[in-house]
């Protein structure tokens, strides 16, 4: 890497804009970073004006983070290759279903020495009946090292500079410190661990549990039931990571990327919100996504489908009853009211001894 690190943020939604606020501020004040932070923005027309032009003149993402000023050194760029070509650090923060196409567009146009940080919570279907971590897709397509950032990070609260924590999963201590420097503030505290797969898997799996929590809220079943679903969900998250990403440490689930992110998402995230409305409105999940999320994408149902794809191929659906039931509700095979009955029927919801370092 060069002496002054150039940072590019690939994505400009609610979370992308919030992290741009942090990265832009840090890049401007730290000598080790180039002050200009490019942010790739998918071009849209807002009231007859290009979104990139609005951001670059008003320093506000009026669609995805209205009312919050971005640092003036954050420059919106409508072309991903133009934004990324000179960057030493590529921060990926787009809906996970867009990653393969985005990475394909960048092949051959980025620095071979660049490193990536993925803030994306999700999986992708892989060959052979499995699923791939988003960091693995980025690494495979771009041939660069990829770290991950996951945590109890509701974007609007971070944009409001309310105290919160996050977890970076990074195997290289030197790179981990560079990433921490450009991300951490006095209100946004970062811990770095080398348990990368577990950190990333937590970020994806908790969205499935949040869908279940939303069903509980929609059914008005109360806090005890919701707590039970969260606990069962945590146990299935741990079991899933232990089964498919061996070597994970139990302590990782106690970081912000684990139990904290799970709790936050089950009480405040978009997956919970849409899933509650699914129960009460009679509308489809697709209709509610368009109606309630202002162009943002819902991750929970897609992640549930991707996880179920692998579990079904491995004949392991019954080993993860909560994940399986939530998926079947999302695709209409079961009703939301079937959630608790399925948990009552299944004996795998008890706490099992978990090995860990």
Coordinates of C-alpha atoms in Angstrom, one line a residue:
X1 CA 0.0 0.0 0.0
X2 CA 1.1 3.6 -0.6
X3 CA 1.9 5.9 2.3
X4 CA -1.3 7.9 2.0
X5 CA -4.2 5.5 1.9
X6 CA -7.0 6.3 -0.6
X7 CA -10.4 5.1 0.4
X8 CA -13.4 4.3 -1.9
X9 CA -16.8 3.5 -0.6
X10 CA -18.8 1.3 -3.0
X11 CA -22.4 2.0 -2.1
X12 CA -24.4 5.0 -0.9
X13 CA -27.5 3.7 0.8
X14 CA -28.5 4.3 4.4
X15 CA -25.5 2.4 5.8
X16 CA -23.1 3.4 3.1
X17 CA -23.8 7.1 3.6
X18 CA -23.5 6.7 7.4
X19 CA -20.1 5.1 7.2
X20 CA -19.1 7.7 4.6
X21 CA -19.7 10.3 7.2
X22 CA -17.3 8.6 9.6
X23 CA -14.6 7.7 6.9
X24 CA -14.7 11.2 5.4
X25 CA -14.2 12.8 8.8
X26 CA -11.3 10.5 9.7
X27 CA -9.6 10.8 6.3
X28 CA -9.7 14.5 6.6
X29 CA -8.0 14.6 10.0
X30 CA -5.5 11.7 9.7
X31 CA -2.2 12.2 7.9
X32 CA -2.1 8.5 6.8
X33 CA -5.1 8.9 4.6
X34 CA -5.8 10.8 1.4
X35 CA -8.4 13.4 2.3
X36 CA -10.5 12.8 -0.8
X37 CA -12.9 9.9 -0.2
X38 CA -14.8 8.7 -3.4
X39 CA -18.2 7.2 -2.9
X40 CA -19.8 5.2 -5.7
X41 CA -23.5 6.3 -6.0
X42 CA -26.0 4.4 -8.2
X43 CA -27.3 7.3 -10.2
X44 CA -30.9 8.2 -9.7
X45 CA -33.0 11.3 -10.5
X46 CA -34.5 13.1 -7.5
X47 CA -36.9 15.9 -8.4
X48 CA -35.3 16.3 -11.8
X49 CA -31.7 16.3 -10.5
X50 CA -29.0 13.7 -10.4
X51 CA -28.4 12.2 -7.0
X52 CA -24.6 12.6 -7.4
X53 CA -24.9 16.3 -8.1
X54 CA -27.2 16.8 -5.1
X55 CA -24.7 15.1 -2.9
X56 CA -21.7 17.0 -4.3
X57 CA -23.4 20.4 -4.0
X58 CA -25.4 20.0 -0.8
X59 CA -23.3 17.3 0.9
X60 CA -26.4 15.4 1.8
X61 CA -27.8 12.1 0.5
X62 CA -31.3 13.4 0.4
X63 CA -32.8 10.0 -0.5
X64 CA -31.1 7.5 1.9
X65 CA -29.8 9.7 4.7
X66 CA -31.8 12.9 4.7
X67 CA -31.0 15.6 7.2
X68 CA -27.4 14.5 7.8
X69 CA -24.4 16.4 6.4
X70 CA -21.6 14.4 4.8
X71 CA -18.1 15.8 5.0
X72 CA -17.2 17.9 2.0
X73 CA -14.3 15.7 1.1
X74 CA -16.7 12.8 0.3
X75 CA -17.2 13.0 -3.4
X76 CA -20.1 11.1 -5.1
X77 CA -19.1 9.3 -8.3
X78 CA -21.7 7.7 -10.6
X79 CA -19.2 5.2 -12.2
X80 CA -17.9 2.4 -9.9
X81 CA -14.7 1.8 -11.9
X82 CA -13.9 5.6 -11.8
X83 CA -14.5 5.6 -8.1
X84 CA -12.4 2.5 -7.3
X85 CA -9.5 2.6 -9.7
X86 CA -7.0 4.4 -7.5
X87 CA -8.2 3.2 -4.1
X88 CA -6.0 1.4 -1.6
X89 CA -9.1 0.5 0.5
X90 CA -12.3 -0.6 -1.0
X91 CA -15.3 -0.5 1.4
X92 CA -18.2 -2.6 0.0
X93 CA -21.6 -1.6 1.3
X94 CA -24.3 -2.6 -1.2
X95 CA -27.1 -5.2 -0.9
X96 CA -25.5 -8.6 -1.1
X97 CA -27.4 -9.7 -4.2
X98 CA -25.6 -7.0 -6.2
X99 CA -22.0 -8.0 -5.3
X100 CA -21.3 -10.5 -8.2
X101 CA -22.2 -8.0 -10.9
X102 CA -20.3 -5.1 -9.1
X103 CA -17.2 -7.1 -8.7
X104 CA -17.3 -8.3 -12.3
X105 CA -17.3 -4.7 -13.4
X106 CA -14.2 -3.9 -11.3
X107 CA -12.0 -6.8 -12.6
X108 CA -8.8 -5.5 -14.1
X109 CA -9.5 -1.9 -13.0
X110 CA -8.3 -1.8 -9.3
X111 CA -4.9 -1.8 -7.7
X112 CA -3.5 -5.3 -7.2
X113 CA -2.3 -4.1 -3.8
X114 CA -5.7 -2.9 -2.7
X115 CA -7.5 -4.4 0.3
X116 CA -11.3 -4.6 0.8
X117 CA -13.6 -4.2 3.8
X118 CA -17.1 -5.7 3.4
X119 CA -19.9 -4.3 5.4
X120 CA -22.4 -6.6 3.6
X121 CA -24.6 -9.0 5.6
X122 CA -25.6 -11.9 3.5
X123 CA -24.6 -15.1 1.6
X124 CA -24.7 -16.1 -2.0
X125 CA -25.7 -19.4 -3.5
X126 CA -22.6 -21.4 -4.5
X127 CA -21.9 -24.4 -6.7
X128 CA -22.5 -27.9 -5.3
X129 CA -25.5 -27.0 -3.2
X130 CA -23.7 -24.7 -0.8
X131 CA -23.5 -21.0 0.0
X132 CA -20.6 -18.6 -0.2
X133 CA -19.7 -15.7 2.1
X134 CA -19.7 -12.3 0.4
X135 CA -16.1 -11.8 1.4
X136 CA -15.2 -15.0 -0.5
X137 CA -17.0 -13.8 -3.6
X138 CA -15.1 -10.5 -3.5
X139 CA -11.8 -12.2 -2.9
X140 CA -12.3 -14.8 -5.6
X141 CA -13.4 -12.2 -8.3
X142 CA -10.9 -9.4 -7.5
X143 CA -8.0 -11.4 -6.1
X144 CA -7.5 -9.1 -3.1
X145 CA -7.6 -9.6 0.7
X146 CA -11.0 -9.0 2.2
X147 CA -11.8 -8.1 5.8
X148 CA -15.4 -7.7 7.2
X149 CA -17.2 -5.3 9.5
X150 CA -20.3 -6.4 11.4
X151 CA -22.0 -5.1 14.5
X152 CA -25.0 -3.7 16.2
X153 CA -25.0 -0.8 13.8
X154 CA -28.4 0.8 12.9
X155 CA -27.3 3.4 10.4
X156 CA -29.5 6.3 11.5
X157 CA -28.3 6.0 15.1
X158 CA -24.6 6.0 13.9
X159 CA -25.3 9.0 11.7
X160 CA -26.8 10.7 14.8
X161 CA -23.4 9.9 16.6
X162 CA -25.0 7.8 19.3
X163 CA -22.5 5.6 21.0
X164 CA -22.2 2.1 19.5
X165 CA -19.7 -0.7 18.9
X166 CA -18.7 -2.8 15.9
X167 CA -16.4 -5.7 15.1
X168 CA -13.8 -6.0 12.3
X169 CA -12.8 -9.5 11.3
X170 CA -9.3 -9.3 9.8
X171 CA -6.4 -11.8 9.8
X172 CA -3.6 -9.3 9.1
X173 CA -2.9 -7.2 12.2
X174 CA -1.3 -4.4 10.3
X175 CA -4.3 -4.1 7.9
X176 CA -6.7 -4.5 10.9
X177 CA -5.1 -1.4 12.6
X178 CA -5.4 0.7 9.4
X179 CA -9.0 -0.2 9.0
X180 CA -9.7 0.5 12.7
X181 CA -8.0 3.9 12.3
X182 CA -10.3 5.0 9.4
X183 CA -13.5 3.6 11.0
X184 CA -13.2 4.3 14.7
X185 CA -14.5 7.5 16.4
X186 CA -15.2 8.4 20.0
X187 CA -18.8 7.3 19.5
X188 CA -18.2 4.3 17.2
X189 CA -15.8 1.9 18.9
X190 CA -14.1 -0.8 17.0
X191 CA -12.7 -4.2 18.1
X192 CA -10.6 -6.3 15.7
X193 CA -10.6 -10.1 15.8
X194 CA -9.2 -12.7 13.4
X195 CA -12.2 -14.9 13.4
X196 CA -13.3 -13.6 10.0
X197 CA -15.8 -16.3 8.9
X198 CA -17.7 -16.2 12.2
X199 CA -17.9 -12.4 12.3
X200 CA -19.3 -12.4 8.7
X201 CA -21.7 -15.3 9.2
X202 CA -23.2 -13.7 12.3
X203 CA -24.0 -10.6 10.3
X204 CA -25.9 -12.6 7.8
X205 CA -27.7 -15.1 10.0
X206 CA -29.1 -12.6 12.5
X207 CA -31.3 -11.2 9.7
X208 CA -33.1 -14.5 9.5
X209 CA -33.8 -14.4 13.3
X210 CA -35.0 -10.8 13.0
X211 CA -37.6 -11.9 10.5
X212 CA -38.9 -14.4 13.2
X213 CA -38.8 -11.6 15.8
X214 CA -41.0 -9.5 13.4
X215 CA -43.5 -12.3 13.1
X216 CA -43.7 -12.5 16.9
X217 CA -44.3 -8.7 17.1
X218 CA -47.0 -8.9 14.4
X219 CA -48.7 -11.8 16.2
X220 CA -48.5 -9.7 19.5
X221 CA -47.1 -12.7 21.4
X222 CA -45.1 -10.6 23.8
X223 CA -41.5 -10.1 25.1
X224 CA -41.1 -13.6 26.6
X225 CA -41.8 -15.3 23.2
X226 CA -39.6 -12.8 21.4
X227 CA -36.7 -13.5 23.8
X228 CA -37.2 -17.2 23.3
X229 CA -37.0 -16.8 19.5
X230 CA -33.8 -14.7 19.9
X231 CA -32.2 -17.3 22.1
X232 CA -33.1 -20.2 19.8
X233 CA -31.8 -18.1 16.9
X234 CA -28.5 -17.4 18.7
X235 CA -28.1 -21.2 19.3
X236 CA -28.8 -21.9 15.6
X237 CA -26.3 -19.2 14.6
X238 CA -23.6 -20.8 16.8
X239 CA -24.4 -24.3 15.5
X240 CA -24.4 -23.2 11.9
X241 CA -21.0 -21.5 12.2
X242 CA -19.5 -24.5 14.1
X243 CA -20.9 -26.9 11.4
X244 CA -19.8 -25.0 8.3
X245 CA -17.0 -22.8 9.4
X246 CA -15.0 -24.9 11.9
X247 CA -12.5 -23.2 14.2
X248 CA -14.8 -20.4 15.2
X249 CA -14.4 -19.1 18.8
X250 CA -17.4 -18.9 21.1
X251 CA -16.1 -15.5 22.3
X252 CA -16.8 -14.0 18.8
X253 CA -20.5 -14.4 19.4
X254 CA -20.2 -12.1 22.4
X255 CA -18.6 -9.4 20.3
X256 CA -20.8 -6.6 18.8
X257 CA -21.1 -8.7 15.6
X258 CA -22.8 -11.5 17.6
X259 CA -25.4 -11.2 20.3
X260 CA -25.4 -7.3 20.3
X261 CA -26.2 -7.2 16.5
X262 CA -28.8 -9.9 17.0
X263 CA -30.6 -8.1 19.7
X264 CA -30.5 -4.7 17.9
X265 CA -31.8 -6.1 14.7
X266 CA -34.6 -8.1 16.4
X267 CA -35.9 -4.9 18.0
X268 CA -35.0 -2.1 15.5
X269 CA -34.1 -3.3 12.1
X270 CA -35.8 -3.3 8.7
X271 CA -36.3 -7.1 8.7
X272 CA -38.2 -7.0 11.9
X273 CA -40.3 -4.0 10.7
X274 CA -41.3 -5.6 7.4
X275 CA -42.0 -9.0 8.9
X276 CA -44.3 -7.5 11.5
X277 CA -46.2 -5.7 8.7
X278 CA -46.4 -9.0 6.8
X279 CA -48.4 -10.4 9.6
X280 CA -50.7 -7.4 10.2
X281 CA -51.2 -6.1 6.6
X282 CA -52.0 -9.1 4.5
X283 CA -49.5 -7.8 1.9
X284 CA -46.6 -9.7 0.4
X285 CA -43.0 -9.2 1.6
X286 CA -42.2 -7.8 -1.9
X287 CA -45.0 -5.2 -1.7
X288 CA -43.9 -4.2 1.8
X289 CA -40.3 -3.8 0.9
X290 CA -41.2 -1.3 -1.8
X291 CA -43.8 0.4 0.5
X292 CA -41.7 0.7 3.7
X293 CA -38.0 0.8 2.8
X294 CA -37.6 3.8 0.5
X295 CA -35.5 1.9 -2.0
X296 CA -33.5 -0.1 0.5
X297 CA -33.4 -3.9 0.1
X298 CA -34.6 -6.5 2.6
X299 CA -31.9 -9.1 3.5
X300 CA -33.6 -11.6 5.9
X301 CA -35.9 -13.5 3.5
X302 CA -33.2 -13.8 0.8
X303 CA -30.7 -15.0 3.4
X304 CA -33.2 -17.5 4.7
X305 CA -33.7 -18.9 1.2
X306 CA -29.9 -19.1 0.6
X307 CA -29.3 -20.9 3.9
X308 CA -32.3 -23.2 3.3
X309 CA -30.8 -24.0 -0.1
X310 CA -27.8 -25.5 1.5
X311 CA -29.6 -27.1 4.5
X312 CA -32.0 -28.9 2.1
X313 CA -29.2 -30.1 -0.1
X314 CA -27.4 -31.5 2.9
X315 CA -30.6 -32.9 4.4
X316 CA -30.1 -30.7 7.5
X317 CA -33.4 -28.7 7.6
X318 CA -34.5 -30.5 10.8
X319 CA -31.3 -29.6 12.5
X320 CA -32.1 -25.8 12.2
X321 CA -35.9 -25.7 12.9
X322 CA -36.0 -21.9 13.4
X323 CA -34.2 -21.1 10.2
X324 CA -36.2 -23.6 8.2
X325 CA -39.6 -22.5 9.6
X326 CA -38.9 -18.8 8.9
X327 CA -37.9 -19.6 5.3
X328 CA -41.1 -21.6 4.8
X329 CA -43.2 -18.7 6.2
X330 CA -41.5 -16.3 3.9
X331 CA -42.3 -18.4 0.8
X332 CA -45.9 -19.1 2.0
X333 CA -45.5 -22.8 2.8
X334 CA -46.4 -22.0 6.5
X335 CA -48.3 -19.2 8.1
X336 CA -46.7 -16.8 10.6
X337 CA -48.9 -18.3 13.3
X338 CA -47.2 -21.7 12.7
X339 CA -43.9 -20.3 14.0
X340 CA -44.4 -21.1 17.7
X341 CA -46.1 -24.4 17.0
X342 CA -43.0 -25.5 15.1
X343 CA -40.8 -24.5 18.0
X344 CA -43.0 -26.4 20.4
X345 CA -42.8 -29.5 18.3
X346 CA -39.1 -29.5 17.7
X347 CA -36.8 -30.9 20.4
X348 CA -33.7 -29.3 19.0
X349 CA -34.6 -25.9 20.5
X350 CA -33.0 -26.8 23.8
X351 CA -29.7 -25.4 24.8
X352 CA -26.8 -27.8 23.8
X353 CA -23.3 -27.8 25.1
X354 CA -21.2 -25.6 22.8
X355 CA -17.5 -26.2 22.4
X356 CA -15.3 -23.1 21.9
X357 CA -11.9 -21.7 22.8

